[in-house]
Short mmCIF file of C-alpha atoms and ligand atoms in Angstrom, two decimals:
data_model
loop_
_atom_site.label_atom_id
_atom_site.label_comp_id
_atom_site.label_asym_id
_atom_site.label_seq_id
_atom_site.Cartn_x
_atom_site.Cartn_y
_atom_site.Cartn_z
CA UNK J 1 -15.05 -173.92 -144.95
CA UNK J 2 -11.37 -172.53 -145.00
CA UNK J 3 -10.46 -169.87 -143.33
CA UNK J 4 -10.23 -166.98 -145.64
CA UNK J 5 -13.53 -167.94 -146.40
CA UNK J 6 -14.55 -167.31 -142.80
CA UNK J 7 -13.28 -164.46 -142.48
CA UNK J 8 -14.96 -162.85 -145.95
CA UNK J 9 -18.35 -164.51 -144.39
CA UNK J 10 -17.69 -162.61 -141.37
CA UNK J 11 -16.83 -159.72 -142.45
CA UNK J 12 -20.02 -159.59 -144.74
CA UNK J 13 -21.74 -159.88 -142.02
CA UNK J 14 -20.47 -157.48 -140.05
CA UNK J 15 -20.78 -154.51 -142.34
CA UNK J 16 -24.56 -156.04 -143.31
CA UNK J 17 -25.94 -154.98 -140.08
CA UNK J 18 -25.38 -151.30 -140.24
CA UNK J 19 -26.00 -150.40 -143.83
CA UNK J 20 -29.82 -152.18 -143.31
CA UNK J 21 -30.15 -149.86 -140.44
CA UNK J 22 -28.80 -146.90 -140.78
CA UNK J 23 -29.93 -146.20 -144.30
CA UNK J 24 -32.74 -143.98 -145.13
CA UNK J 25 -35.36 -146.00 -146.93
CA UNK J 26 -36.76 -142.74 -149.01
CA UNK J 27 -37.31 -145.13 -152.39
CA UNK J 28 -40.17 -144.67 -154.49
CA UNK J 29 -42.00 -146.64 -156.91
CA UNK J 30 -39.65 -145.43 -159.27
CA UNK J 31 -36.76 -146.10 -157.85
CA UNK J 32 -37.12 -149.96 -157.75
CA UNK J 33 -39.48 -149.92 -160.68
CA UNK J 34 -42.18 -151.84 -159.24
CA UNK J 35 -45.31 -152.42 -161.29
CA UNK J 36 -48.06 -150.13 -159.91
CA UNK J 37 -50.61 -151.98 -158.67
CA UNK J 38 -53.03 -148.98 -159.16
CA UNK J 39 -52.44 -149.16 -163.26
CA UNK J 40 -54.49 -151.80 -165.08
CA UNK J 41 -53.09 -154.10 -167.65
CA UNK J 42 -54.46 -151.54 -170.03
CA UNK J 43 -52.45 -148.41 -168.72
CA UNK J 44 -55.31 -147.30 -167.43
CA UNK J 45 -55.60 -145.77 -163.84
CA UNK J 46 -58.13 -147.35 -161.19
CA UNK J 47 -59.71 -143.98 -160.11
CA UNK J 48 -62.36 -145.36 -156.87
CA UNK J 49 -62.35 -148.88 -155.14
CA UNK J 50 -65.01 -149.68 -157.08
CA UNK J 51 -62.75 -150.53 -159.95
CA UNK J 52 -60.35 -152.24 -157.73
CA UNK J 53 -62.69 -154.56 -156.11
CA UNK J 54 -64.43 -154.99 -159.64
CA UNK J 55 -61.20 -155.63 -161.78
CA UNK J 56 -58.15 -154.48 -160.73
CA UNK J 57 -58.00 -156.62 -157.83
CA UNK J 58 -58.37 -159.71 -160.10
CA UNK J 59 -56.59 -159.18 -162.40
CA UNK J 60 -53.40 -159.05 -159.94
CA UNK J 61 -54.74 -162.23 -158.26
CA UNK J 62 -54.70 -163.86 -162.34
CA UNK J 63 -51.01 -162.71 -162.19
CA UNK J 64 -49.81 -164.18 -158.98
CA UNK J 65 -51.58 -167.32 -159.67
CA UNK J 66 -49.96 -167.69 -163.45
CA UNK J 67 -46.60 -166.93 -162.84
CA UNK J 68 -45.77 -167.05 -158.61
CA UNK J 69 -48.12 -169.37 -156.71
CA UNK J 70 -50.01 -171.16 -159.68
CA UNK J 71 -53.96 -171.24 -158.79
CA UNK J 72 -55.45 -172.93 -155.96
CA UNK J 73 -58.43 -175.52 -156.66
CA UNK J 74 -61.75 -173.86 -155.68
CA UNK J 75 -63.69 -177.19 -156.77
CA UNK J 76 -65.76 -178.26 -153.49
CA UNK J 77 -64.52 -181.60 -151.68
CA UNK J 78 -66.82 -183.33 -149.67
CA UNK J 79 -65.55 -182.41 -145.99
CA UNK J 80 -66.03 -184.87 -143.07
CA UNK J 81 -65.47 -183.42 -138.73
CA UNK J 82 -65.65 -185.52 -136.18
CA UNK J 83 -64.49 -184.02 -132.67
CA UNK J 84 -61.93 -187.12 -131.52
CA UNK J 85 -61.18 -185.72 -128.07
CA UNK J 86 -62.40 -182.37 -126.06
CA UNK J 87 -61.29 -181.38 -122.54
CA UNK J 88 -63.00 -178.32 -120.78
CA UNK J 89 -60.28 -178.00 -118.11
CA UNK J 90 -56.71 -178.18 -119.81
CA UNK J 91 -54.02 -176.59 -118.65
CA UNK J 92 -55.32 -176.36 -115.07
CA UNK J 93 -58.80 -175.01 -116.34
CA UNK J 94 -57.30 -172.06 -118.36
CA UNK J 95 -58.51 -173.77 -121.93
CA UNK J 96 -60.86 -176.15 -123.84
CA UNK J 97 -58.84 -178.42 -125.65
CA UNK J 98 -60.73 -179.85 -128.69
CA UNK J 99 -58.74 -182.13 -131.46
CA UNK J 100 -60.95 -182.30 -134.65
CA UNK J 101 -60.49 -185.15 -137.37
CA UNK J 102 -60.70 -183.70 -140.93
CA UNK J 103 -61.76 -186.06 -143.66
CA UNK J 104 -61.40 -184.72 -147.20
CA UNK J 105 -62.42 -186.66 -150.41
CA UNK J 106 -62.74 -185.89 -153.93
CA UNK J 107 -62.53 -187.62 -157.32
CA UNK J 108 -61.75 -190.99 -155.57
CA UNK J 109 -59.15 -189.97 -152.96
CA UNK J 110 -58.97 -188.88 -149.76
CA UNK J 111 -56.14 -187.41 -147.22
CA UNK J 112 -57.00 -186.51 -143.12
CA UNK J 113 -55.99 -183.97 -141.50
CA UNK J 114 -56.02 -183.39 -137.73
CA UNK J 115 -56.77 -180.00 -136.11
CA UNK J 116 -56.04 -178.93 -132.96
CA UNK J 117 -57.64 -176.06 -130.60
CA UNK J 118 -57.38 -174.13 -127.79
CA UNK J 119 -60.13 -171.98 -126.62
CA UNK J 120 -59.66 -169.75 -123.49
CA UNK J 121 -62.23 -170.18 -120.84
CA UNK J 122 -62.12 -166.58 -119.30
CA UNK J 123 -63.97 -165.18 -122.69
CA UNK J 124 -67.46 -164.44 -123.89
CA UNK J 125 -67.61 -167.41 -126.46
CA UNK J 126 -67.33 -167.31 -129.60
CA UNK J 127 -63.92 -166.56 -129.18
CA UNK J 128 -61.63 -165.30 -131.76
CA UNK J 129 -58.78 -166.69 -133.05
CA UNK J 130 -55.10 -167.43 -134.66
CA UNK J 131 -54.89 -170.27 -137.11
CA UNK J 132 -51.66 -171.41 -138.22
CA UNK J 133 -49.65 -174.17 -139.41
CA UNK J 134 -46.66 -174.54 -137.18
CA UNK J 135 -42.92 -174.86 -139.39
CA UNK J 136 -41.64 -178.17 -137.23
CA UNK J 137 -44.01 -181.10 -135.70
CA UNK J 138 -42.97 -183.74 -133.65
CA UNK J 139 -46.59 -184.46 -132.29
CA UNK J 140 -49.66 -182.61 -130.96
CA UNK J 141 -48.54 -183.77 -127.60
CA UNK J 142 -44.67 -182.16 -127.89
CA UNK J 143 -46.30 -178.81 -129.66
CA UNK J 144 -43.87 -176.47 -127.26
CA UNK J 145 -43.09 -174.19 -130.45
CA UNK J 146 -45.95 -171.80 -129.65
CA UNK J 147 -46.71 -169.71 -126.42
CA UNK J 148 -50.39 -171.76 -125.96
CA UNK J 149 -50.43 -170.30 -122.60
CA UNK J 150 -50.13 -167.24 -123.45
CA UNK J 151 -51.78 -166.70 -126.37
CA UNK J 152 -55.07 -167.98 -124.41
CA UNK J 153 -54.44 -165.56 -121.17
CA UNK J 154 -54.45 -162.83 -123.61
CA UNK J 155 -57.95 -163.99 -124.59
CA UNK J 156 -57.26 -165.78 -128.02
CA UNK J 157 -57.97 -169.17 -129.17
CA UNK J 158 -54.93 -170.93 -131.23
CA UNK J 159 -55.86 -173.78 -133.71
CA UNK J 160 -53.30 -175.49 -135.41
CA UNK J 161 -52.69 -178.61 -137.53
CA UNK J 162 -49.80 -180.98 -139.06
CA UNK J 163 -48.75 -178.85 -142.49
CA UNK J 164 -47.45 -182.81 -144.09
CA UNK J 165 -51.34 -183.17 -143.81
CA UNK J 166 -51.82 -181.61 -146.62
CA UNK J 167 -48.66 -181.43 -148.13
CA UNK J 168 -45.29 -182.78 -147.19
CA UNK J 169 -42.59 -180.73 -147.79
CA UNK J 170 -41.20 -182.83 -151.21
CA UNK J 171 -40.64 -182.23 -154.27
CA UNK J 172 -43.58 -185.01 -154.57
CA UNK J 173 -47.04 -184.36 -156.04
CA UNK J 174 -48.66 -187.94 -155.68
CA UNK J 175 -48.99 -187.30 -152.01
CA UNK J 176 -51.04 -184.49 -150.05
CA UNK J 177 -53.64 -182.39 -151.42
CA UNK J 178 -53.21 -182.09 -155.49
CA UNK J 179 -54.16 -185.92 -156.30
CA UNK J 180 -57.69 -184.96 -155.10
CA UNK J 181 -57.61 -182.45 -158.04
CA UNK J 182 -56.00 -184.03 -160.78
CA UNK J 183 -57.75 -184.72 -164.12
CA UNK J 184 -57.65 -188.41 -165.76
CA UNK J 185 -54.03 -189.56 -166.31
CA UNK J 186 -52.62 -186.32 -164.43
CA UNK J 187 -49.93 -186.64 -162.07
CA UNK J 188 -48.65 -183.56 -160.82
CA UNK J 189 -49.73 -179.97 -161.26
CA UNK J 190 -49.57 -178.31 -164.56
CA UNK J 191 -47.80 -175.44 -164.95
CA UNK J 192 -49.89 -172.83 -163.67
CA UNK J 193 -51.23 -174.80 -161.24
CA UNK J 194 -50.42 -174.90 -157.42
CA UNK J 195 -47.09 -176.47 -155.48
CA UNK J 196 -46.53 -177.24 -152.00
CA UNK J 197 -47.41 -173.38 -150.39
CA UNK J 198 -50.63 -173.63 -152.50
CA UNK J 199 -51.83 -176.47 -150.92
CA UNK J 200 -50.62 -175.39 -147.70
CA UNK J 201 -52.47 -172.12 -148.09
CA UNK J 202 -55.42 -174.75 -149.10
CA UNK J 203 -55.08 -176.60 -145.85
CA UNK J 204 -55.33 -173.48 -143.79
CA UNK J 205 -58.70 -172.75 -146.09
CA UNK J 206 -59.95 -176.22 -145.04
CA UNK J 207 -59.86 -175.32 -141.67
CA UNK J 208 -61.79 -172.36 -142.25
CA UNK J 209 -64.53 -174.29 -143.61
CA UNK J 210 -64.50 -175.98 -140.70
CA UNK J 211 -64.88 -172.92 -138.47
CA UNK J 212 -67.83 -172.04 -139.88
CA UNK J 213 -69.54 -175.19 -138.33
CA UNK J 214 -67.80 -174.39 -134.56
CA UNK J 215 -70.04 -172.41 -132.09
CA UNK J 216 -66.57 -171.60 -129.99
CA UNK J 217 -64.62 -170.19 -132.74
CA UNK J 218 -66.18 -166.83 -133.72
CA UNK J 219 -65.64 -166.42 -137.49
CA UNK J 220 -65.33 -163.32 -138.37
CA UNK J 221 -62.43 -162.52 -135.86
CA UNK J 222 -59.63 -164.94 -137.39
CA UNK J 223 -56.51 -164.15 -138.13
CA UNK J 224 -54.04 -166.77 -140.11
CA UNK J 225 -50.32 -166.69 -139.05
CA UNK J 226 -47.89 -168.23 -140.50
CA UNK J 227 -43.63 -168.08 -140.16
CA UNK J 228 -40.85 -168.39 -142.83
CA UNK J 229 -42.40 -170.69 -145.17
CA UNK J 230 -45.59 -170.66 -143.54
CA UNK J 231 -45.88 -166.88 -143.55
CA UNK J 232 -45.86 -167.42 -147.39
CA UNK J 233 -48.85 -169.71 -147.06
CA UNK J 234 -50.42 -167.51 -144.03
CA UNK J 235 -50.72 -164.78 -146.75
CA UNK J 236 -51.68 -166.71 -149.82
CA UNK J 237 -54.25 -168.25 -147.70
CA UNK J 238 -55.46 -165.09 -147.16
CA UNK J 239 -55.36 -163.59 -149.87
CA UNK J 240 -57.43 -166.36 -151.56
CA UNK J 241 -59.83 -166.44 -148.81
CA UNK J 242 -61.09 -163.25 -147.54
CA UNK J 243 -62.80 -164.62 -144.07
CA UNK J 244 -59.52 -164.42 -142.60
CA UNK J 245 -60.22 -161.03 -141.13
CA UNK J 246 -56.39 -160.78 -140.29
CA UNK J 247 -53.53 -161.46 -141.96
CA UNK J 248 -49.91 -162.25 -140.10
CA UNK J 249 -46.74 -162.82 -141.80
CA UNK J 250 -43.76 -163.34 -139.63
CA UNK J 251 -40.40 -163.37 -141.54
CA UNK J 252 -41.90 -164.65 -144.45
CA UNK J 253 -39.48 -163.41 -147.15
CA UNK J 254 -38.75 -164.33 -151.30
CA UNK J 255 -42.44 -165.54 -152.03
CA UNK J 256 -43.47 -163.85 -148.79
CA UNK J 257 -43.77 -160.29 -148.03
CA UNK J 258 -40.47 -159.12 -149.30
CA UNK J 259 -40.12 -157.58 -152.91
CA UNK J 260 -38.59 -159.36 -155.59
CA UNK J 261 -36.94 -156.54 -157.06
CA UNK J 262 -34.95 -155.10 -153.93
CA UNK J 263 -33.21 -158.24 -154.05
CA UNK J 264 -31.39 -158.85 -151.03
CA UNK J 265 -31.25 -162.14 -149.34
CA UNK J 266 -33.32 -165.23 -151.06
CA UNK J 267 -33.83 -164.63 -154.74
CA UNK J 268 -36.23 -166.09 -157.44
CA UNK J 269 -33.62 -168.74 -158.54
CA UNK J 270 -32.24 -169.24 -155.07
CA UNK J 271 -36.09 -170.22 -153.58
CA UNK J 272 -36.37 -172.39 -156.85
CA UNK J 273 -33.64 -174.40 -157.05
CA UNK J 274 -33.79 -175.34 -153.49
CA UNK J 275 -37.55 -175.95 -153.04
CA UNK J 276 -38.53 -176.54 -156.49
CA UNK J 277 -42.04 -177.73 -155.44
CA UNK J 278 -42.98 -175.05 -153.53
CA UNK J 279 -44.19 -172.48 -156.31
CA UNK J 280 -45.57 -173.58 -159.65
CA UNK J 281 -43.47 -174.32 -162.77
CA UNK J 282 -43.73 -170.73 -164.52
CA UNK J 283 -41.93 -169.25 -161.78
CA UNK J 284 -38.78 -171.04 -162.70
CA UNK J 285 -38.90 -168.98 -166.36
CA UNK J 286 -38.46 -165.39 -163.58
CA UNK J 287 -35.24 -167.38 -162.41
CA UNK J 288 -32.59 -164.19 -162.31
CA UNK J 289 -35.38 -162.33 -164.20
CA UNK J 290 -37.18 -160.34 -161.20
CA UNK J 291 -37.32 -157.17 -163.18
CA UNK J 292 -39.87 -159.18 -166.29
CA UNK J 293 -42.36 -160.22 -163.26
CA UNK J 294 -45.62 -157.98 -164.19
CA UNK J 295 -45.72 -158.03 -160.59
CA UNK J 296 -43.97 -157.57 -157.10
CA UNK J 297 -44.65 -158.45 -153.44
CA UNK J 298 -46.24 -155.40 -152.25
CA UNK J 299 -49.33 -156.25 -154.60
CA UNK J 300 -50.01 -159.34 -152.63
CA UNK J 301 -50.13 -157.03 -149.66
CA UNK J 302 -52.57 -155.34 -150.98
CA UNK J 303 -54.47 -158.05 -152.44
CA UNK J 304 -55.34 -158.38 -148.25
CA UNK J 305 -56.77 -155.18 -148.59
CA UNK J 306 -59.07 -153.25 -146.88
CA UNK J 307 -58.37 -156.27 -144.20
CA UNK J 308 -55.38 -155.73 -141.63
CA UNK J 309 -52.34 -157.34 -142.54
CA UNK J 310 -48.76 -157.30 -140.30
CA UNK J 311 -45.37 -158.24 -141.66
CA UNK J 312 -42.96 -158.71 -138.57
CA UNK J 313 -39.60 -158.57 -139.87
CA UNK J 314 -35.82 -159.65 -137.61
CA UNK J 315 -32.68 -157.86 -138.01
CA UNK J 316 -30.27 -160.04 -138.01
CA UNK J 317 -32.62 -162.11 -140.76
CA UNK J 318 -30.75 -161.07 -143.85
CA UNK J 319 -31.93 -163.89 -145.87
CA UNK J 320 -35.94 -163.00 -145.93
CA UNK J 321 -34.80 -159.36 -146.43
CA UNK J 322 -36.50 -157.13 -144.01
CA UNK J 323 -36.12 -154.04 -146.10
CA UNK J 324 -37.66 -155.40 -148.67
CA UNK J 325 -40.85 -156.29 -146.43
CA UNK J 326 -40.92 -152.98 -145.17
CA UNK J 327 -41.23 -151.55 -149.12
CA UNK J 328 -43.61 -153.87 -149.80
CA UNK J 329 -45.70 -152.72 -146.68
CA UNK J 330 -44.65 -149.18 -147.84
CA UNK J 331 -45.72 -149.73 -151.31
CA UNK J 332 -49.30 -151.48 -150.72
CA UNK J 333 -50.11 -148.30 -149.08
CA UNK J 334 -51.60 -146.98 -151.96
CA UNK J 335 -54.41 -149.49 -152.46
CA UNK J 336 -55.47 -149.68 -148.68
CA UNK J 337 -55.72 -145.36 -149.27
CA UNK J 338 -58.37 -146.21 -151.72
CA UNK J 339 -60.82 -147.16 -149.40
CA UNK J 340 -60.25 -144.69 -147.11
CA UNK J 341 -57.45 -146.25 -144.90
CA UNK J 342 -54.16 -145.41 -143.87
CA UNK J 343 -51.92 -148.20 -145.01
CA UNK J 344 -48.30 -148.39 -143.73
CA UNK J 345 -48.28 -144.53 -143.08
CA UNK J 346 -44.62 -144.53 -142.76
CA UNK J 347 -41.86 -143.91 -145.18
CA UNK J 348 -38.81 -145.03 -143.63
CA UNK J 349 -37.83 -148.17 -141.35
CA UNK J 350 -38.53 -147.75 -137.89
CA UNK J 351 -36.10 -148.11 -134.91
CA UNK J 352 -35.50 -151.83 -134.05
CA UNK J 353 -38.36 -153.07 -132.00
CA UNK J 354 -40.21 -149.98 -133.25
CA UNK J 355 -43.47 -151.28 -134.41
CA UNK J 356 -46.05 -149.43 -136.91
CA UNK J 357 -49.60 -150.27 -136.32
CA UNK J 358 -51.83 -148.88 -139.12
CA UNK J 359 -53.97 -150.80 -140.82
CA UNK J 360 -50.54 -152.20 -142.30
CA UNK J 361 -48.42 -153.29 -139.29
CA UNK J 362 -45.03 -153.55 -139.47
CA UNK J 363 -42.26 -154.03 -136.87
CA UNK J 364 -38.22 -155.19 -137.14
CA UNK J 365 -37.32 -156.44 -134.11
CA UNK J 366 -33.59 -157.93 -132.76
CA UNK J 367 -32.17 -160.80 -133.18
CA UNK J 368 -32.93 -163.52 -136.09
CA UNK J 369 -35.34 -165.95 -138.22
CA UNK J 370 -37.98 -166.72 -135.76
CA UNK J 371 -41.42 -166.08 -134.04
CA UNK J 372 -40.86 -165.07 -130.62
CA UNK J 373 -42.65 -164.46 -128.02
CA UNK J 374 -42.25 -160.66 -128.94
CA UNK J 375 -43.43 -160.80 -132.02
CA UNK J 376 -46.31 -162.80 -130.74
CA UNK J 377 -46.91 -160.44 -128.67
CA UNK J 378 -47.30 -157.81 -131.38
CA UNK J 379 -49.81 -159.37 -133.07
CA UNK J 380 -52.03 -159.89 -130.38
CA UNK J 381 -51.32 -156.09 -129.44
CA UNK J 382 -52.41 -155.39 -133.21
CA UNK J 383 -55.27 -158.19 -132.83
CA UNK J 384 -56.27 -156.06 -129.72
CA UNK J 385 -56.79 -153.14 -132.31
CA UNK J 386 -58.62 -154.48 -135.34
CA UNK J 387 -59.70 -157.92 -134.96
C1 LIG I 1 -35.39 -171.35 -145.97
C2 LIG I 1 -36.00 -170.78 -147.22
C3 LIG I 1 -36.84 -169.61 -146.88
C4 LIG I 1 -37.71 -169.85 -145.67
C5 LIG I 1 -37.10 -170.75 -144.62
C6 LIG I 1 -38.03 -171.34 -143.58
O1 LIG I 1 -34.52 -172.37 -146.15
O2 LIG I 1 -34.95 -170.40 -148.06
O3 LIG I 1 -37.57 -169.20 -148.00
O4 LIG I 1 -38.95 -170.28 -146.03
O5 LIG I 1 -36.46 -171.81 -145.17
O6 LIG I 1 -39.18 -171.69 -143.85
O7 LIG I 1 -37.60 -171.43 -142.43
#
C-alpha cells in the first residue's frame, strides 16, 4: 500500500471512532425505511401474538429463507451417537469430559461429526448449556479459543464441534451436509436453497437432536453461541429451531445481526463476492440493492422471539457495524412487546462496555472483532437471568 494511501486509511479511521460514538442513535423505522415486521404482506397490521405466531411469523421466516439464507432441509436423517471417550475428573475434577461420535445418513450418504462436552461437576445435573461451533480448529485437544474453565466454574456446560463437519468453508457443495439432501442428478443447492451458514446452522440443530437423548445436558436451558460467521449461524440456528432457549450473537454482522439498510461496514455485495457460498443464490440479485430486500435484520431478531436473544457488539469492529446491531436490537423491540415483553428498551447506544439486559441484550464493548472473555462473561451474566 503506498503511502498516501496509508495515510487516507488512517485517517478514516481515526475520525470513524467518534462519529459511531458520539452520535445520538434517535432513528426510527422511518428513517432507515425498514420493512415493519408488524405489517403483513397484505398491509395489514398483526393486532395480538396470536396472529404473529399464526402467520406473521412465517411468513418472515418464507422471506429470509427465499432471498437471505435459502431454506434449511427439515427431512429426517437417520442419526447414529456413540459416546467414544468420557472422563468424570478432567481438568483436576472440575468437569466431565464426554466426546460423542455423530453419524448422519440419508439418501445414500453419510458425513460424521464429532461433538465435544464439558459438564461442570459442582451442579445439580442436568446442567444447562452453551453450544457453539468455534470460528478456527486445530484439534479438540488444542481447543484454547474458549474460556472452558471458566465457563464450567460459572456452572455451565460448553459443547462444541468441528464446523468443516458439516460444512467446510468452500465455495464447494459436493462435500458436507447438502449431498445428503440432494434430489437425483442434483449437485449443489438450488437457488433458494441453503449455503454454507445453512448447513452450519443445520449442524448446530444436529446436535440438538442429540441433546435430547443426554441425561447431563438439560434441554430446555441451551443457549447457541456463535462469533463472526458463526454468530450468523448461532442465530439462524435458532431461529429455525426454537429449543434453543437462548440465542447469542457475538459480532455477527452483514447476514448477522446488523441491518442491511444502515449500511456501514460489510455490505450485501461485499459478503457475496467474497464468500459466495455462504448464503443462497437469490441473495446475489440484493447485490447493491439493500433497499428492494422485503426484509431487514432486525426481523430475524425477532423471529427469536419471545426467547432471549443478545447481540454483543466491539467498537473498534467497524466492519460488522455495531450500530447497525444495535437498530436491529432496537427495532425487534416491537414484536417481543407483543407478548408482553420488554425488548431492547433502549433507544440510543449505550456507553462502551455499557450492557442492556432486557429480554434483548445488547452491549458494545472496547476493542475489536472477537469473543472475549468479557463478552463471555456477559452472556453468562444474561444466562444467569433468563436461561
Ligand atoms: C469476514 C467476513 C465477515 C465475518 C468474518 C468472520 O471476513 O467478511 O462477514 O463473518 O469474516 O467470520 O470472522
Amino acid at each position: 500500500m503506498n503511502k498516501l494511501k496509508r495515510t487516507v486509511l488512517n485517517l478514516g479511521l481515526k475520525y470513524m471512532k467518534p462519529r459511531i460514538l458520539d452520535k445520538k442513535l434517535q432513528y426510527t423505522i422511518k428513517d432507515y425505511n425498514l420493512p415493519n415486521p408488524l405489517i403483513f404482506e397484505s398491509g395489514e397490521e398483526v393486532i395480538d401474538k396470536n396472529q404473529w405466531i399464526e402467520k406473521r411469523r412465517a411468513e418472515i421466516l418464507r422471506l429470509f429463507e427465499e432471498n437471505v439464507y435459502g431454506k434449511i432441509p427439515t427431512e429426517a436423517v437417520e442419526a447414529k451417537y456413540s459416546i467414544i471417550n468420557e472422563d468424570k475428573n478432567d481438568l483436576d475434577g472440575l468437569a466431565t469430559k464426554k466426546a460423542v461420535k455423530i453419524t448422519l445418513k440419508r439418501g445414500g450418504q453419510q458425513i460424521n461429526a464429532k461433538l465435544l462436552i464439558y459438564i461442570p461437576n459442582n451442579v445439580k445435573r442436568p446442567a444447562p448449556a452453551f453450544v457453539g461451533l468455534p470460528n478456527w480448529w486445530r484439534g479438540f485437544k488444542k481447543l484454547k479459543l474458549w474460556p472452558f474453565k471458566h465457563v464450567l466454574q460459572r456452572g455451565y456446560a460448553l459443547a462444541t464441534a468441528r464446523f468443516g463437519d458439516f460444512d467446510p468453508n468452500s465455495d464447494d457443495f459436493s462435500n458436507g451436509a447438502h449431498p445428503l439432501f440432494y434430489k437425483e442428478g442434483q449437485n449443489r443447492p438450488l437457488e433458494n436453497e441453503w449455503g454454507t451458514i445453512g448447513a452450519w446452522a443445520w449442524g448446530l440443530i444436529q446436535l440438538m437432536n442429540y441433546f435430547e437423548f443426554d441425561s447431563d445436558i438439560d434441554q430446555k436451558r441451551i443457549a447457541v453461541i456463535g462469533h463472526s460467521r458463526m454468530g450468523k449461524a448461532a442465530l439462524w440456528a435458532g431461529v429455525n429451531d426454537d429449543r434453543f432457549s437462548m440465542v447469542i450473537s457475538n459480532n455477527s454482522g452483514c447476514c448477522g445481526a446488523a441491518l442491511f439498510r444502515s449500511k456501514r461496514g460489510e455490505t450485501i455485495k461485499r459478503i457475496n463476492e467474497g464468500f459466495p457460498h455462504w448464503l443462497c443464490a437469490n441473495f446475489k440479485k440484493f447485490n447493491r440493492r439493500e433497499f428492494d430486500l422485503p426484509i431487514d435484520q432486525h426481523m430475524l431478531i425477532a423471529l427469536i422471539a419471545p426467547r432471549p436473544v443478545y447481540i454483543g457488539s466491539a467498537q473498534d469492529d467497524f466492519w460488522a457495524d455495531p450500530i447497525g446491531e444495535f437498530l436491529s436490537a432496537k427495532h425487534a423491540g416491537p414484536v417481543y412487546n407483543l407478548f408482553g415483553k420488554t425488548g431492547l428498551g433502549a433507544e440510543i447506544l449505550p456507553k462502551i462496555n455499557e450492557p442492556i439486559m432486557n429480554t434483548i441484550g445488547y452491549h458494545i464493548r472496547q476493542g475489536g472483532h472477537k469473543l472475549s472473555l468479557y463478552d463471555w462473561d456477559r452472556y453468562m451474566d444474561f444466562a444467569d437471568l433468563y436461561l
